[in-house]
Short mmCIF file of C-alpha atoms and ligand atoms in Angstrom, two decimals:
data_model
loop_
_atom_site.label_atom_id
_atom_site.label_comp_id
_atom_site.label_asym_id
_atom_site.label_seq_id
_atom_site.Cartn_x
_atom_site.Cartn_y
_atom_site.Cartn_z
CA MET A 1 53.45 36.40 -33.41
CA SER A 2 51.48 34.88 -30.58
CA ASN A 3 53.00 33.67 -27.33
CA ILE A 4 51.13 30.38 -26.82
CA LYS A 5 52.26 28.26 -23.88
CA ARG A 6 49.23 26.02 -23.37
CA LEU A 7 47.13 24.74 -26.23
CA ALA A 8 43.95 22.66 -25.98
CA VAL A 9 42.32 20.38 -28.54
CA LEU A 10 38.98 18.60 -28.71
CA THR A 11 37.04 16.52 -31.24
CA SER A 12 33.34 17.28 -31.57
CA GLY A 13 30.23 16.02 -33.37
CA GLY A 14 30.23 12.95 -35.61
CA ASP A 15 33.65 11.33 -35.41
CA ALA A 16 35.54 11.01 -38.68
CA PRO A 17 38.45 8.79 -39.75
CA GLY A 18 41.58 10.93 -39.56
CA MET A 19 40.68 12.79 -36.36
CA ASN A 20 43.42 10.82 -34.57
CA ALA A 21 45.93 11.70 -37.27
CA CYS A 22 45.02 15.35 -36.75
CA ILE A 23 45.41 15.16 -32.94
CA ARG A 24 48.81 13.56 -33.52
CA ALA A 25 49.93 16.32 -35.89
CA ILE A 26 48.79 19.01 -33.44
CA LEU A 27 50.63 17.41 -30.54
CA LEU A 28 53.84 16.81 -32.49
CA THR A 29 53.86 20.32 -33.94
CA ALA A 30 53.11 21.94 -30.58
CA SER A 31 55.72 19.82 -28.78
CA ALA A 32 58.35 20.89 -31.31
CA CYS A 33 57.52 24.49 -30.34
CA ASN A 34 57.61 23.70 -26.58
CA ILE A 35 53.87 24.22 -26.19
CA ASP A 36 51.94 22.09 -23.67
CA VAL A 37 48.84 20.36 -25.05
CA ILE A 38 45.66 19.52 -23.16
CA GLY A 39 43.04 17.24 -24.71
CA PHE A 40 39.42 17.80 -23.64
CA LYS A 41 37.31 14.64 -23.66
CA HIS A 42 33.87 14.03 -25.22
CA GLY A 43 33.76 17.17 -27.31
CA PHE A 44 32.58 20.38 -25.68
CA ASN A 45 31.29 18.31 -22.74
CA GLY A 46 34.91 18.06 -21.64
CA LEU A 47 35.03 21.83 -21.33
CA LEU A 48 31.79 21.99 -19.37
CA GLU A 49 32.68 19.05 -17.10
CA GLN A 50 36.40 19.88 -16.89
CA GLU A 51 37.28 16.45 -18.22
CA TYR A 52 40.70 16.60 -19.84
CA GLN A 53 44.15 15.07 -19.98
CA THR A 54 47.60 16.42 -20.69
CA LEU A 55 48.81 14.94 -23.95
CA HIS A 56 52.39 13.77 -24.44
CA PRO A 57 54.02 12.40 -27.60
CA GLN A 58 53.57 8.81 -26.35
CA HIS A 59 49.78 9.31 -26.33
CA VAL A 60 49.82 9.74 -30.09
CA ASP A 61 52.08 6.78 -30.91
CA ASN A 62 50.39 4.43 -33.35
CA ILE A 63 47.17 6.37 -33.66
CA ILE A 64 47.57 7.74 -37.19
CA GLN A 65 46.00 4.58 -38.60
CA ARG A 66 43.11 4.37 -36.11
CA GLY A 67 39.52 5.43 -36.77
CA GLY A 68 37.41 7.13 -34.08
CA THR A 69 39.12 9.62 -31.78
CA ILE A 70 41.28 9.01 -28.71
CA LEU A 71 39.67 12.11 -27.16
CA LYS A 72 36.14 10.71 -27.74
CA SER A 73 33.49 12.82 -29.36
CA ALA A 74 29.92 13.84 -28.60
CA ARG A 75 27.16 16.24 -29.46
CA CYS A 76 26.77 18.80 -26.67
CA PRO A 77 23.26 20.19 -26.15
CA ALA A 78 24.48 21.73 -22.86
CA LEU A 79 26.64 24.17 -24.83
CA GLU A 80 23.44 25.53 -26.39
CA GLN A 81 22.00 26.43 -22.98
CA PRO A 82 22.19 30.18 -22.20
CA ASP A 83 25.08 29.71 -19.75
CA GLY A 84 26.89 27.01 -21.81
CA PRO A 85 29.38 29.13 -23.80
CA ALA A 86 30.38 31.21 -20.74
CA ARG A 87 30.93 28.03 -18.66
CA ALA A 88 33.07 26.55 -21.43
CA ALA A 89 35.11 29.76 -21.69
CA ALA A 90 35.54 29.86 -17.90
CA THR A 91 37.23 26.43 -17.99
CA LEU A 92 39.65 27.64 -20.67
CA GLN A 93 40.50 30.74 -18.61
CA GLN A 94 40.87 28.76 -15.36
CA LEU A 95 43.26 26.28 -16.96
CA ASN A 96 45.28 29.08 -18.57
CA ILE A 97 44.63 27.77 -22.06
CA ASP A 98 45.97 30.28 -24.58
CA ALA A 99 44.32 28.69 -27.60
CA LEU A 100 41.80 25.96 -28.44
CA ILE A 101 41.65 23.84 -31.60
CA VAL A 102 38.24 22.33 -32.38
CA ILE A 103 38.20 19.42 -34.83
CA GLY A 104 34.65 18.99 -36.11
CA GLY A 105 31.99 20.20 -38.52
CA ASP A 106 30.16 23.48 -38.92
CA GLY A 107 27.89 22.76 -35.92
CA SER A 108 30.99 22.47 -33.74
CA PHE A 109 32.30 25.70 -35.24
CA ARG A 110 29.05 27.46 -34.29
CA GLY A 111 29.68 26.34 -30.71
CA THR A 112 33.23 27.65 -30.99
CA MET A 113 31.94 31.05 -32.15
CA ALA A 114 29.57 31.18 -29.18
CA ILE A 115 32.47 30.52 -26.78
CA SER A 116 34.51 33.31 -28.38
CA LYS A 117 32.17 35.93 -26.89
CA HIS A 118 33.42 34.99 -23.41
CA TYR A 119 37.03 33.97 -24.09
CA ASP A 120 40.17 36.09 -24.49
CA GLY A 121 42.33 33.37 -26.07
CA GLN A 122 42.55 32.21 -29.69
CA LEU A 123 40.13 29.75 -31.29
CA ILE A 124 40.69 27.81 -34.50
CA GLY A 125 38.75 25.05 -36.25
CA VAL A 126 39.90 22.07 -38.30
CA PRO A 127 37.23 20.50 -40.55
CA GLY A 128 36.62 16.90 -39.45
CA THR A 129 33.41 15.26 -40.67
CA ILE A 130 32.59 12.53 -43.16
CA ASP A 131 29.87 14.79 -44.65
CA ASN A 132 32.24 17.27 -46.39
CA ASP A 133 29.57 19.95 -45.90
CA VAL A 134 31.95 22.66 -44.63
CA ASP A 135 32.72 25.79 -46.63
CA GLY A 136 36.33 26.98 -46.88
CA THR A 137 37.91 23.61 -47.62
CA ASP A 138 37.70 21.35 -50.66
CA ASN A 139 37.61 18.25 -48.47
CA THR A 140 36.99 17.59 -44.81
CA ILE A 141 38.96 15.02 -42.82
CA GLY A 142 37.13 11.67 -43.05
CA PHE A 143 35.31 12.27 -46.32
CA ALA A 144 37.74 10.27 -48.48
CA THR A 145 37.56 7.27 -46.14
CA ALA A 146 33.77 7.41 -45.96
CA ILE A 147 33.59 7.32 -49.78
CA ASP A 148 35.75 4.19 -49.89
CA THR A 149 33.77 2.51 -47.11
CA ALA A 150 30.50 3.23 -48.91
CA LEU A 151 32.01 2.12 -52.19
CA ASP A 152 33.14 -1.18 -50.74
CA ALA A 153 29.56 -1.82 -49.60
CA ILE A 154 28.07 -0.70 -52.93
CA ASP A 155 30.34 -3.09 -54.84
CA LYS A 156 29.21 -5.95 -52.60
CA ILE A 157 25.56 -5.06 -52.95
CA ARG A 158 26.06 -4.94 -56.72
CA ASP A 159 27.22 -8.57 -56.64
CA THR A 160 24.08 -9.81 -54.95
CA ALA A 161 21.86 -7.41 -56.92
CA ASP A 162 23.34 -8.82 -60.13
CA ALA A 163 22.91 -12.40 -58.99
CA PHE A 164 19.22 -11.80 -58.21
CA GLU A 165 18.67 -9.19 -60.95
CA ARG A 166 17.27 -6.91 -58.29
CA ILE A 167 16.70 -3.23 -57.78
CA PHE A 168 18.56 -2.05 -54.70
CA LEU A 169 18.43 1.29 -52.89
CA VAL A 170 21.53 2.02 -50.81
CA GLU A 171 21.11 4.79 -48.25
CA LEU A 172 24.25 6.74 -47.41
CA MET A 173 24.97 9.33 -44.74
CA GLY A 174 25.74 13.01 -45.30
CA ARG A 175 23.30 14.79 -43.00
CA HIS A 176 21.70 17.29 -45.40
CA SER A 177 24.29 17.07 -48.15
CA GLY A 178 24.95 14.66 -50.99
CA TYR A 179 28.77 14.68 -51.11
CA ILE A 180 29.20 11.06 -50.02
CA SER A 181 26.29 9.87 -52.16
CA LEU A 182 27.44 11.61 -55.32
CA ALA A 183 31.04 10.46 -54.93
CA ALA A 184 30.29 6.85 -53.92
CA GLY A 185 27.41 6.63 -56.39
CA ILE A 186 29.57 7.78 -59.30
CA ALA A 187 32.47 5.54 -58.31
CA GLY A 188 30.11 2.58 -57.78
CA GLY A 189 28.43 3.02 -61.16
CA ALA A 190 25.01 3.59 -59.60
CA GLU A 191 22.19 3.85 -62.10
CA GLN A 192 20.62 6.68 -60.10
CA ILE A 193 21.77 9.00 -57.33
CA ILE A 194 19.29 10.87 -55.17
CA CYS A 195 20.56 13.76 -53.03
CA PRO A 196 18.90 16.52 -50.99
CA GLU A 197 20.52 19.00 -53.41
CA PHE A 198 18.15 17.71 -56.14
CA GLY A 199 15.13 18.80 -54.09
CA GLN A 200 12.94 16.89 -51.63
CA LEU A 201 11.27 13.83 -53.13
CA SER A 202 7.76 12.97 -52.05
CA PRO A 203 5.47 9.97 -52.63
CA ASP A 204 3.66 12.14 -55.20
CA ASN A 205 6.65 12.93 -57.38
CA LEU A 206 8.34 9.59 -57.96
CA ARG A 207 7.88 9.75 -61.72
CA ALA A 208 11.41 11.12 -62.25
CA ILE A 209 12.82 8.00 -60.59
CA ILE A 210 10.41 5.47 -62.05
CA LYS A 211 10.82 6.50 -65.69
CA PRO A 212 14.56 5.75 -65.88
CA ILE A 213 14.05 2.40 -64.13
CA GLN A 214 11.41 1.40 -66.68
CA HIS A 215 13.59 2.67 -69.49
CA ALA A 216 16.54 0.62 -68.25
CA GLN A 217 14.33 -2.47 -67.94
CA LEU A 218 13.21 -2.07 -71.54
CA LEU A 219 16.74 -1.44 -72.75
CA LYS A 220 18.59 -4.12 -70.84
CA GLY A 221 15.86 -6.52 -69.82
CA LYS A 222 16.10 -7.88 -66.30
CA SER A 223 19.30 -6.72 -64.65
CA SER A 224 20.63 -5.23 -61.42
CA TYR A 225 19.80 -1.60 -60.80
CA LEU A 226 21.38 0.43 -58.01
CA ILE A 227 20.01 3.66 -56.62
CA VAL A 228 22.17 5.52 -54.12
CA VAL A 229 19.96 7.58 -51.82
CA ALA A 230 21.42 10.24 -49.53
CA GLU A 231 19.76 10.23 -46.11
CA HIS A 232 17.01 12.83 -45.65
CA SER A 233 16.15 12.81 -49.36
CA TYR A 234 12.81 11.06 -48.91
CA PRO A 235 10.37 10.92 -45.97
CA GLY A 236 11.05 7.61 -44.20
CA GLY A 237 14.36 7.14 -46.01
CA ALA A 238 15.41 4.44 -48.47
CA THR A 239 13.18 1.79 -46.88
CA ALA A 240 10.04 3.86 -47.44
CA LEU A 241 11.22 4.78 -50.92
CA ALA A 242 11.86 1.11 -51.78
CA ASP A 243 8.31 0.26 -50.62
CA ALA A 244 6.83 3.10 -52.66
CA LEU A 245 8.75 2.05 -55.78
CA THR A 246 7.79 -1.61 -55.31
CA LYS A 247 4.13 -0.58 -55.26
CA ALA A 248 4.48 1.82 -58.18
CA ILE A 249 6.37 -0.44 -60.63
CA GLY A 250 5.33 -3.86 -59.37
CA ILE A 251 8.93 -5.08 -59.05
CA GLU A 252 10.42 -5.80 -55.64
CA CYS A 253 12.92 -3.12 -54.59
CA ARG A 254 15.25 -3.76 -51.64
CA ALA A 255 16.79 -1.16 -49.34
CA CYS A 256 20.14 -1.28 -47.55
CA ILE A 257 20.91 1.40 -44.94
CA LEU A 258 24.66 1.67 -44.55
CA GLY A 259 24.57 3.87 -41.44
CA HIS A 260 27.41 4.42 -38.99
CA ILE A 261 29.76 1.94 -40.64
CA GLN A 262 30.63 4.95 -42.84
CA ARG A 263 32.11 6.77 -39.84
CA GLY A 264 34.49 4.02 -38.80
CA GLY A 265 37.58 2.30 -40.09
CA SER A 266 41.19 3.10 -40.66
CA PRO A 267 41.59 6.44 -42.49
CA VAL A 268 42.74 6.17 -46.10
CA GLY A 269 46.04 7.82 -47.05
CA ALA A 270 44.39 11.01 -48.33
CA ASP A 271 42.67 11.56 -44.97
CA ARG A 272 45.84 10.90 -42.97
CA ILE A 273 47.74 13.39 -45.10
CA LEU A 274 44.99 16.04 -44.98
CA ALA A 275 44.61 15.60 -41.22
CA THR A 276 48.34 15.90 -40.66
CA LYS A 277 48.64 18.97 -42.87
CA LEU A 278 45.66 20.79 -41.34
CA GLY A 279 46.57 19.90 -37.75
CA ALA A 280 50.12 21.18 -38.19
CA TYR A 281 48.92 24.24 -40.12
CA ALA A 282 46.40 25.11 -37.40
CA VAL A 283 49.17 25.21 -34.77
CA GLU A 284 51.44 27.27 -37.04
CA GLN A 285 48.66 29.74 -37.78
CA LEU A 286 47.77 30.09 -34.11
CA LEU A 287 51.40 31.04 -33.50
CA GLN A 288 51.03 33.64 -36.26
CA GLY A 289 48.05 35.07 -34.34
CA ALA A 290 45.11 33.47 -36.21
CA ASN A 291 41.80 33.62 -34.35
CA LEU A 292 38.24 32.58 -35.21
CA MET A 293 39.44 30.93 -38.40
CA MET A 294 39.24 27.43 -39.83
CA ALA A 295 42.34 25.72 -41.23
CA GLY A 296 41.23 24.29 -44.57
CA GLU A 297 42.72 23.25 -47.88
CA VAL A 298 41.71 24.71 -51.24
CA ASN A 299 43.36 23.59 -54.50
CA GLY A 300 46.07 21.80 -52.52
CA GLN A 301 46.99 24.89 -50.50
CA ALA A 302 46.41 25.11 -46.76
CA CYS A 303 44.48 28.30 -46.06
CA LEU A 304 42.45 30.07 -43.42
CA TYR A 305 38.72 30.70 -43.71
CA PRO A 306 36.51 32.63 -41.26
CA LEU A 307 34.86 30.20 -38.84
CA ALA A 308 31.66 32.25 -39.01
CA LYS A 309 31.29 31.50 -42.73
CA THR A 310 31.95 27.75 -42.66
CA GLY A 311 28.25 26.85 -42.46
CA ALA A 312 27.07 29.13 -45.26
CA ARG A 313 26.62 26.19 -47.67
CA GLU A 314 28.25 27.98 -50.58
CA LYS A 315 30.32 24.96 -51.57
CA ALA A 316 28.28 22.77 -53.91
CA ILE A 317 28.47 19.12 -54.95
CA ASP A 318 30.36 18.74 -58.24
CA PRO A 319 28.06 20.27 -60.90
CA PHE A 320 29.89 18.46 -63.72
CA LEU A 321 29.29 15.03 -62.17
CA VAL A 322 25.68 15.95 -61.33
CA ARG A 323 25.02 16.91 -64.95
CA TRP A 324 26.78 13.82 -66.27
CA GLN A 325 24.90 11.50 -63.91
CA GLN A 326 21.59 13.05 -64.86
CA GLN A 327 22.44 12.72 -68.55
CA ILE A 328 23.54 9.11 -68.66
CA GLY A 329 23.21 7.73 -65.16
CA SER A 330 19.80 6.17 -65.64
CA TYR A 331 20.82 3.59 -68.20
O1 LIG B 1 27.83 14.38 -39.36
C1 LIG B 1 28.20 13.05 -39.44
C2 LIG B 1 26.98 12.16 -39.42
O2 LIG B 1 27.43 10.82 -39.49
C3 LIG B 1 25.95 12.45 -40.50
O3 LIG B 1 26.30 11.92 -41.74
C4 LIG B 1 24.72 11.83 -39.89
O4 LIG B 1 23.54 12.43 -40.39
C5 LIG B 1 24.88 12.13 -38.42
O5 LIG B 1 26.27 12.33 -38.21
C6 LIG B 1 24.42 11.02 -37.52
O6 LIG B 1 24.56 11.48 -36.22
P1 LIG B 1 24.43 10.55 -34.94
O7 LIG B 1 25.61 9.64 -34.92
O8 LIG B 1 24.42 11.51 -33.82
O9 LIG B 1 23.16 9.79 -35.13
#
């Protein structure tokens, strides 16, 4: 058992719907155990700049349904400076913080690992990113909401694509992974899905995309055709790919970049529940002595996973859906 009196929490990297629900669960769980909670602002910058606030239950009233994060988030290049991790750790020591919970993605967990070299307290991560590209958990907080947001847009684009019998390319986020694209593409009935996991496309190897389009045109005549493109799958993104396809097949292709809209919005139920479970579990596990672990969920069970392994990229996009999409998705 660990004797934690003061606990800190921060949200880091790309914000994700459900981060607020997680902060709430952490605060409520800690308060029930008579633990004080400090919230650092703007990600790791709050540690470096000593920008923080004491959190009380009233601070988390009515936030479970809100997107974004009440603690604000940021990338923190300063933490990557040679003195960054030691400065961050010094703040934790000065403020007598016994444990820190970092809600973020694997980049944030790398920062957490760096701090651990200078810090005597406990560190734990909770996976919060729309990208779902974190090992040790089936889903990250925010992923489910991002799928629904993307899907809502895809359905709308389908309407106009159908009306104009157009080919549309919809670019979705995901950093270097295709989780959002595969999920939203499948659920949106996209004719093609292009992800970084399928290899880097180049202007010289568009044949694999063009052939199914031409096949579909022959089969169905003029009709709408939707290609979901994960960001970073093609140099210049979906806009450049749409231009290249327009030139290659002689039919106008339109691009729609969904962008940061995928990060916002009220978290769906699944994200609120996951965030609540993992936030509460993180506090409980800290009290059991957990350190340098991530609180994740695998097959419905909350579980710990070494923080150092969360960025190994061993988790893969659903191979069954990939195979199925490649088999029939082009028609
Ligand atoms: O990691 C979340 C994410 O939204 C990625 O999908 C995207 O590549 C990146 O962040 C965008 O980062 P920024 O908001 O810093 O441009």
